[in-house]
Amino acid sequence: MELTLEEQEMAAGKYGKATQKAMEILVTLGDIYGAKRFIDITSVQIAGVSYANLNEPGLDWLAEMAKDGSVRVFTTLNPAGMDLEEWRKLGISEEFAGNQNRVIEAFGQMGVITTCSCTPYLYGNLPHYGQHIAWSESSAVCYANSVLGARTNREGGPSALSAALIGKTPEYGFHLDENRQPEVKVEVQTKVEGTFQFGALGKVLGDRLGKKISYITGIPKATVEELKSFCASYATYGGVALFHMEGITPDRVREIPSEISKVTEDDIKSAITDLNEDTEIDFISLGCPHASLTELEYIAKKLEGKKVNPNKEIWITTARPTKQIADRMGFTKMIEDTGAKIAADTCCVVAPIKGRFHGLASDSAKMCYYGSGRNKFSVKLMSVDECIEEALK
Amino acid sequence: MKLTGRRIFQGKTEGEALVTKDSISFYGGIDPETGIVVEKGHELEGVNTTDKILVFPSGKGSTVGSYVIYQMAKTGKGPKALILGECEAIVAVGTIIAELPCVDQIDVSKIETGMKLVVDGDNGEVEIK
């Protein structure tokens, strides 16, 4: 890579040790992926926040970086391993809470805005079309590249932090036009509706096409909630960081691919069947990716005045700013009076809940994947309404 | 015999090769507390990587893998150097933060388990003794 004078000085240690380490990481990545130069970025989103994933050595590394590191662009975090305020309500241990707080402090010390969310675009970390950013949460990367038309590679925690400390990223991958062109046309030949069906579509495409960039037709409309569920699932099952959806996503493509892949009603049904094990449900998870205000209002009105089965737990995960508005609007009380729990700052993928439950129901295909793989739960993918009914019965 | 590749992270070390033709997922694929490969069906399932020079085609899986490489290096578990066919971001970032010698663009088919290797991360070279 060719470095400017300032970049050379950063690499030589003139701006401190954290900046030097960050440059070492980014220059190596740039060299591996054939970048010629750095480009300025406008925002960063860092994953690898839960202490359950970082462990003590990961925290040590962050604390070392925090000694003299300071971010140069607007930076937010992915979900932590617990609700940072009401962790006791979720059955998190004192020890875990102490360690998790040290992680948040290290990020805060570097000037990171510590909103912990996988949907940063709903909370003020909102890039516009064409802006270069460095994000790491896979569903948010997919949403930013595809739905917003911003440009980011799928960063790991340390490379995203490095980009934040430098304010730049090496120019390769999805930052370049030529790497954003579709390779396969997808014709969706059935109606897809609701977060769980969009999640199922993401699984169909991810399993079938892997990382190939798709140009999807046949979806006349989609809500923000449906798109974030689709992005989460597509990124989980296919490792996908970018797709195009006719009439919905903003990137202009040079050519519509000649290779065609069709999705039928049977494909969607069989993806849902794949994610429905024969099991007794004792845990219901909504809000993967983080519930929007629209979703919290809907859930609150569905639950109001009812009681959750005392042998089951239902968590609705969201970001702190959404929870605060939900408090004001009375949604939180409507939800929590039933025995359901709103968990802010965290998510059921990264919280330490392995072994606590057996059967998981969720409207999120991503949650089903991690619930089964990481936490060894049996899983069921169902609509939001069905999840709520399951919690009550 | 000397094989020349590309430096990912500097440092010199020597040791015994542990070779696999399968890619490695450090997050979930190796137990960081023991250094043992735990991925089901992996060619090295059940094999301890500690103090070995791990030779493999490429990394895969979650980016949390970078922190697993760091964790193992700090606790003295896992491999002491990494040799790859093609390095990607997870392994590259892991070895940089762990400060573990790492060389890629090596024809890994030339190396067999048990061979004595000298790794020169500074110059991107691997010598088979």
XYZ file of C-alpha atoms in Angstrom:
522
model
C 0.000 0.000 0.000
C 1.053 3.557 -0.581
C 0.922 5.580 2.601
C 0.649 9.344 3.020
C 3.123 11.097 5.289
C 0.633 11.125 8.171
C -0.116 7.441 7.673
C 3.590 6.647 7.673
C 3.974 8.538 10.938
C 1.043 6.617 12.421
C 2.720 3.348 11.388
C 6.010 4.512 12.906
C 4.426 5.141 16.300
C 4.341 8.945 16.339
C 0.661 8.909 17.347
C 1.065 6.303 20.086
C 1.063 2.552 20.461
C -2.639 1.854 19.834
C -2.551 3.823 16.581
C 0.611 1.995 15.557
C -0.972 -1.405 16.238
C -4.097 -0.338 14.345
C -1.974 0.644 11.335
C -0.141 -2.682 11.481
C -3.461 -4.523 11.304
C -4.938 -2.388 8.518
C -1.813 -2.292 6.329
C -1.504 -6.087 6.560
C -5.160 -6.519 5.580
C -4.720 -4.004 2.771
C -1.709 -5.944 1.471
C -3.525 -9.291 1.693
C -6.533 -7.999 -0.249
C -4.611 -5.870 -2.743
C -5.581 -2.379 -1.528
C -3.500 0.435 -3.017
C -4.413 3.129 -0.506
C -6.458 4.138 2.506
C -9.831 5.869 2.178
C -11.617 8.044 4.756
C -14.573 6.534 6.568
C -17.476 8.252 8.310
C -18.604 5.648 10.813
C -17.594 2.450 12.563
C -19.533 -0.319 14.297
C -17.526 -2.761 16.430
C -18.474 -6.384 17.183
C -16.840 -8.564 19.814
C -18.341 -6.766 22.814
C -19.765 -9.609 24.882
C -17.387 -10.792 27.589
C -18.629 -14.311 26.757
C -16.817 -14.014 23.412
C -13.862 -11.856 24.432
C -12.864 -13.595 27.664
C -10.063 -12.190 29.797
C -7.390 -12.072 27.058
C -9.714 -10.190 24.673
C -10.487 -7.690 27.404
C -6.749 -7.349 28.165
C -6.117 -6.465 24.533
C -8.869 -3.836 24.504
C -7.595 -2.361 27.780
C -4.096 -2.163 26.279
C -5.473 -0.342 23.210
C -7.460 1.995 25.484
C -4.267 3.206 27.210
C -3.522 5.689 24.439
C -6.094 4.952 21.722
C -8.845 7.381 20.798
C -11.365 7.035 17.970
C -11.360 9.555 15.122
C -14.855 8.849 13.735
C -18.339 8.179 15.113
C -18.232 4.632 16.511
C -20.870 2.433 18.155
C -20.888 -1.112 19.555
C -22.584 -4.438 18.911
C -24.707 -6.007 21.672
C -23.046 -6.846 24.990
C -23.551 -10.076 26.943
C -26.201 -8.534 29.202
C -28.585 -5.647 29.802
C -26.084 -3.118 31.190
C -28.606 -1.796 33.712
C -31.037 -4.617 34.503
C -28.727 -7.642 34.200
C -29.979 -9.176 37.451
C -33.461 -9.549 35.956
C -31.938 -11.762 33.241
C -30.190 -14.051 35.733
C -26.675 -12.849 34.850
C -24.020 -13.511 37.521
C -22.323 -10.732 39.461
C -18.942 -11.881 38.159
C -20.000 -11.761 34.496
C -21.570 -8.325 34.994
C -18.336 -6.967 36.490
C -16.296 -8.258 33.565
C -18.799 -7.016 30.986
C -18.699 -3.541 32.523
C -14.896 -3.488 32.209
C -15.264 -4.161 28.461
C -17.712 -1.261 28.083
C -15.397 1.008 30.101
C -12.438 0.196 27.845
C -14.454 1.137 24.750
C -15.820 4.258 26.460
C -12.277 5.330 27.348
C -11.438 5.335 23.635
C -14.361 7.635 22.868
C -16.650 4.938 21.492
C -20.384 5.702 21.871
C -21.477 2.708 23.921
C -24.908 2.063 22.436
C -24.779 -1.699 22.118
C -26.876 -2.669 19.125
C -26.841 -4.814 16.004
C -29.132 -2.254 14.297
C -26.980 0.890 14.644
C -28.809 2.436 11.668
C -31.892 2.810 13.892
C -29.970 4.801 16.537
C -28.064 7.603 14.881
C -25.281 5.568 13.277
C -26.852 6.004 9.856
C -24.591 6.340 6.815
C -26.078 7.628 3.577
C -25.733 6.251 0.080
C -22.152 5.786 -1.104
C -20.436 6.588 2.205
C -17.477 4.430 3.195
C -17.782 2.871 6.655
C -16.192 0.008 8.637
C -18.792 -2.138 10.359
C -18.579 -5.628 11.780
C -21.969 -7.024 12.829
C -22.807 -9.298 9.896
C -26.510 -8.398 9.639
C -25.751 -4.673 9.887
C -22.995 -4.958 7.261
C -25.483 -6.622 4.920
C -28.133 -3.953 5.674
C -25.690 -1.058 5.245
C -24.264 -2.319 1.948
C -27.572 -3.421 0.459
C -30.462 -1.389 1.876
C -28.586 1.854 2.615
C -26.074 1.623 -0.230
C -23.161 2.520 2.041
C -19.893 0.636 1.531
C -18.239 -1.667 4.015
C -16.369 -4.919 4.216
C -17.308 -7.413 6.907
C -14.849 -6.336 9.598
C -13.795 -8.292 12.657
C -13.764 -6.563 16.055
C -10.048 -5.624 16.033
C -10.034 -4.389 12.415
C -13.153 -2.261 13.023
C -11.554 -0.770 16.144
C -8.376 -0.142 14.139
C -10.363 1.682 11.451
C -12.007 3.808 14.162
C -8.608 4.755 15.647
C -7.208 5.721 12.225
C -10.428 7.101 10.711
C -9.681 5.166 7.524
C -9.873 1.732 5.980
C -7.881 0.083 3.191
C -9.681 0.383 -0.160
C -10.623 -3.141 -1.260
C -13.629 -5.468 -1.484
C -17.043 -3.840 -1.185
C -15.551 -0.328 -1.221
C -14.999 -0.752 -4.968
C -17.731 -0.629 -7.648
C -16.454 -3.649 -9.530
C -16.891 -5.899 -6.495
C -20.513 -4.883 -5.923
C -22.014 -6.254 -9.141
C -24.613 -9.052 -9.041
C -23.636 -12.577 -10.126
C -26.989 -14.340 -10.067
C -30.589 -13.248 -10.607
C -33.086 -14.567 -8.076
C -36.751 -14.795 -9.054
C -38.973 -15.050 -5.992
C -42.171 -16.650 -7.253
C -44.164 -16.619 -4.042
C -45.436 -14.042 -1.586
C -43.012 -13.476 1.291
C -44.422 -11.744 4.357
C -43.377 -11.174 7.951
C -39.974 -11.332 9.635
C -39.971 -15.142 9.881
C -40.717 -15.665 6.174
C -38.060 -13.130 5.166
C -35.677 -15.012 7.469
C -36.630 -18.244 5.715
C -35.934 -16.612 2.334
C -32.491 -15.577 3.647
C -31.806 -19.187 4.603
C -32.943 -20.497 1.201
C -30.639 -18.075 -0.642
C -27.734 -18.389 1.791
C -27.789 -22.193 1.694
C -28.170 -22.266 -2.098
C -25.956 -19.416 -3.336
C -23.422 -18.848 -0.546
C -21.551 -15.578 -0.982
C -22.587 -14.967 -4.608
C -24.036 -11.474 -4.949
C -27.701 -11.797 -5.889
C -30.096 -9.554 -7.778
C -33.453 -10.390 -6.230
C -36.734 -9.796 -8.058
C -40.331 -10.555 -7.110
C -40.431 -8.733 -3.768
C -42.826 -5.820 -4.379
C -42.429 -4.350 -0.881
C -40.659 -4.995 2.397
C -40.651 -3.271 5.781
C -37.472 -2.232 7.626
C -38.176 -5.066 10.069
C -38.521 -7.643 7.307
C -35.316 -6.423 5.639
C -33.286 -6.538 8.843
C -34.517 -10.096 9.493
C -33.653 -11.055 5.906
C -30.173 -9.498 6.172
C -29.483 -11.318 9.447
C -30.500 -14.671 8.023
C -28.827 -14.250 4.620
C -25.555 -13.216 6.308
C -25.772 -16.115 8.754
C -26.479 -18.886 6.253
C -24.545 -17.541 3.276
C -21.889 -15.231 4.727
C -23.404 -12.599 2.442
C -22.438 -8.923 2.834
C -24.336 -7.462 -0.141
C -27.411 -8.156 -2.275
C -29.562 -6.120 -4.617
C -33.364 -6.153 -4.483
C -35.215 -4.696 -7.449
C -37.195 -1.595 -6.542
C -35.953 -1.603 -2.940
C -32.161 -1.289 -2.723
C -30.437 1.814 -4.160
C -27.278 0.547 -5.941
C -27.505 0.809 -9.719
C -26.204 -2.419 -11.217
C -24.332 -2.525 -14.534
C -25.977 -5.673 -15.814
C -28.638 -8.099 -14.640
C -27.038 -11.573 -14.450
C -28.086 -14.263 -16.924
C -27.824 -17.047 -14.349
C -31.270 -17.462 -12.778
C -32.277 -19.076 -9.483
C -35.977 -19.491 -8.674
C -37.540 -19.488 -5.205
C -40.940 -21.162 -4.846
C -43.453 -21.474 -2.041
C -42.120 -24.992 -1.399
C -38.574 -23.643 -0.915
C -39.758 -21.212 1.777
C -41.863 -23.911 3.437
C -39.033 -26.413 3.525
C -36.652 -23.832 5.042
C -39.200 -23.264 7.799
C -39.643 -27.034 8.257
C -35.842 -27.409 8.517
C -35.877 -24.992 11.443
C -38.759 -26.645 13.276
C -37.643 -29.412 15.570
C -40.084 -31.494 17.557
C -39.546 -29.967 20.970
C -41.165 -28.431 24.048
C -40.570 -24.679 24.102
C -39.376 -23.034 27.321
C -37.673 -19.937 25.866
C -38.992 -17.437 23.343
C -36.731 -14.843 21.748
C -37.994 -11.817 19.813
C -35.857 -8.890 18.674
C -33.131 -10.516 16.555
C -31.907 -8.222 15.090
C -32.839 -5.683 17.785
C -36.555 -4.872 17.894
C -37.569 -1.533 16.426
C -40.114 0.733 18.133
C -42.727 -0.495 15.649
C -42.085 -4.068 16.791
C -42.114 -3.181 20.504
C -45.441 -1.378 20.095
C -46.910 -4.360 18.224
C -45.698 -6.858 20.845
C -46.912 -4.637 23.713
C -50.414 -4.458 22.246
C -50.506 -8.228 21.629
C -49.371 -9.040 25.163
C -51.273 -6.379 27.117
C -53.410 -7.724 29.927
C -52.260 -11.346 29.497
C -49.858 -13.537 31.486
C -46.807 -15.416 30.238
C -46.742 -19.092 31.267
C -44.587 -19.088 34.445
C -42.637 -22.115 33.143
C -41.477 -20.162 30.091
C -39.314 -17.100 29.544
C -39.737 -14.600 26.750
C -37.013 -12.036 26.037
C -37.512 -9.144 23.666
C -34.078 -7.786 22.858
C -33.579 -4.202 21.748
C -31.280 -1.200 21.996
C -31.227 1.115 25.003
C -32.594 4.191 23.106
C -35.626 2.165 21.909
C -36.245 0.865 25.414
C -36.178 4.414 26.766
C -38.860 5.583 24.340
C -40.818 2.383 25.021
C -40.674 3.267 28.738
C -42.142 6.686 28.011
C -44.852 5.312 25.717
C -45.912 2.731 28.292
C -44.922 -0.219 26.044
C -42.370 -1.493 28.575
C -44.974 -1.676 31.339
C -47.515 -3.346 29.032
C -44.891 -5.972 28.164
C -43.302 -6.537 31.568
C -46.603 -6.694 33.493
C -47.249 -9.976 31.647
C -43.993 -11.536 32.884
C -42.192 -10.980 29.551
C -38.788 -9.312 29.735
C -37.309 -6.538 27.634
C -33.537 -6.984 27.459
C -31.704 -3.894 26.205
C -28.027 -3.675 25.108
C -27.825 -7.432 24.600
C -29.002 -10.301 22.425
C -29.704 -13.990 22.822
C -26.787 -14.905 20.528
C -24.098 -13.369 22.759
C -25.647 -13.589 26.251
C -24.330 -16.430 28.464
C -27.527 -18.555 28.396
C -26.146 -21.942 27.338
C -27.697 -24.716 29.443
C -30.443 -22.526 30.884
C -33.153 -23.524 28.392
C -34.027 -26.485 26.149
C -36.477 -25.428 23.453
C -36.234 -22.044 21.715
C -38.923 -20.379 19.612
C -38.091 -17.275 17.588
C -39.255 -15.321 14.534
C -35.582 -14.982 13.540
C -33.855 -17.595 11.366
C -30.515 -16.219 12.597
C -31.507 -16.785 16.222
C -32.498 -20.367 15.361
C -29.054 -20.976 13.840
C -27.123 -19.744 16.878
C -29.641 -21.105 19.369
C -29.036 -24.538 17.977
C -25.299 -24.341 17.168
C -23.889 -22.235 19.965
C -26.360 -22.857 22.772
C -27.443 -26.421 21.884
C -31.174 -25.622 22.121
C -33.823 -27.352 20.013
C -35.435 -24.624 17.908
C -38.661 -23.578 16.193
C -38.984 -20.765 13.658
C -42.430 -19.157 13.782
C -44.198 -15.852 13.224
C -44.208 -13.130 15.898
C -47.874 -13.886 16.630
C -47.159 -17.603 17.035
C -44.192 -16.828 19.317
C -46.430 -14.722 21.534
C -49.112 -17.448 21.625
C -46.414 -19.971 22.549
C -45.297 -17.779 25.470
C -48.848 -17.491 26.799
C -49.973 -21.106 26.497
C 14.508 -27.078 1.624
C 13.417 -23.450 1.886
C 9.888 -22.303 0.958
C 9.298 -18.625 0.327
C 5.942 -16.958 0.965
C 4.676 -13.705 2.390
C 5.093 -12.227 5.840
C 1.844 -11.792 7.768
C 3.484 -11.261 11.157
C 7.159 -11.200 12.047
C 9.081 -13.369 14.461
C 11.316 -16.434 14.267
C 10.681 -19.831 15.787
C 11.260 -23.511 15.161
C 9.280 -26.617 15.940
C 7.333 -29.574 14.698
C 4.821 -29.284 11.869
C 1.175 -30.245 12.329
C -0.427 -30.316 8.890
C -4.050 -30.429 7.762
C -5.739 -30.075 4.386
C -8.896 -28.742 6.114
C -9.517 -25.058 6.825
C -9.615 -24.060 10.481
C -12.263 -22.138 12.397
C -10.558 -20.818 15.515
C -13.857 -19.775 17.106
C -15.699 -22.965 17.924
C -13.235 -25.190 16.047
C -10.425 -25.195 18.624
C -10.837 -25.258 22.396
C -8.767 -22.251 23.572
C -8.301 -23.724 27.041
C -6.493 -26.807 25.754
C -5.466 -26.016 22.166
C -7.259 -29.181 20.989
C -9.175 -29.192 17.693
C -12.842 -29.899 18.516
C -14.599 -29.332 15.187
C -16.633 -32.455 14.356
C -15.307 -34.320 11.345
C -12.157 -32.146 11.083
C -9.051 -34.012 9.972
C -7.357 -32.921 13.223
C -10.340 -33.530 15.539
C -8.973 -34.437 18.978
C -5.386 -33.402 18.111
C -3.581 -30.908 20.346
C -2.046 -27.951 18.467
C -0.101 -26.663 21.474
C 3.542 -25.790 20.684
C 3.146 -27.070 17.115
C 3.667 -25.114 13.930
C 0.202 -25.373 12.468
C 0.129 -25.725 8.681
C -3.277 -25.339 6.988
C -4.817 -23.996 3.778
C -6.895 -21.133 5.217
C -8.951 -19.797 8.099
C -12.756 -19.797 8.134
C -15.710 -19.018 10.391
C -16.467 -16.217 12.821
C -14.236 -13.163 13.162
C -14.218 -13.818 16.938
C -11.549 -16.363 15.924
C -8.952 -13.565 16.021
C -9.485 -13.219 19.777
C -9.215 -17.003 20.198
C -5.753 -16.946 18.560
C -4.799 -14.115 20.946
C -6.203 -15.943 23.974
C -4.248 -19.118 23.207
C -0.997 -17.238 22.641
C -1.351 -15.403 25.962
C -2.070 -18.588 27.922
C 0.599 -20.691 26.216
C -1.884 -22.979 24.498
C -2.288 -23.539 20.791
C 0.270 -23.299 17.985
C 3.494 -21.285 18.212
C 3.423 -20.244 14.555
C 0.990 -20.440 11.651
C 1.783 -21.391 8.047
C -0.980 -21.032 5.492
C -1.681 -21.425 1.832
C -3.793 -18.277 1.783
C -4.287 -16.108 4.848
C -7.579 -14.217 5.344
C -8.590 -11.481 7.774
C -9.466 -13.623 10.817
C -6.066 -15.331 11.024
C -4.122 -12.223 9.955
C -5.685 -10.042 12.654
C -5.324 -12.859 15.213
C -1.608 -13.287 14.628
C -0.957 -9.523 14.615
C -2.658 -8.955 17.977
C -1.186 -12.189 19.392
C 2.257 -11.322 17.922
C 2.576 -14.870 16.596
C 4.889 -15.556 13.620
C 2.773 -16.155 10.523
C 3.650 -16.780 6.869
C 1.268 -17.409 3.973
C 1.444 -18.143 0.238
C 3.329 -21.327 1.057
C 2.802 -24.544 -0.902
C 1.578 -26.438 2.153
C 1.509 -29.773 0.259
C 5.305 -29.824 0.594
C 5.080 -30.050 4.389
C 4.177 -33.182 6.351
C 3.216 -33.630 9.990
C 6.271 -34.286 12.155
C 8.749 -32.396 9.962
C 11.066 -29.971 11.781
C 10.416 -26.427 10.569
C 12.222 -23.129 11.001
C 9.801 -20.232 10.528
C 11.176 -16.812 9.633
C 8.179 -14.499 9.788
C 10.344 -11.421 9.136
C 11.247 -12.609 5.647
C 8.212 -14.782 4.987
C 10.268 -17.986 4.799
C 9.850 -21.542 6.039
C 12.769 -23.962 6.119
C 12.249 -27.728 6.277
C 15.112 -29.286 8.221
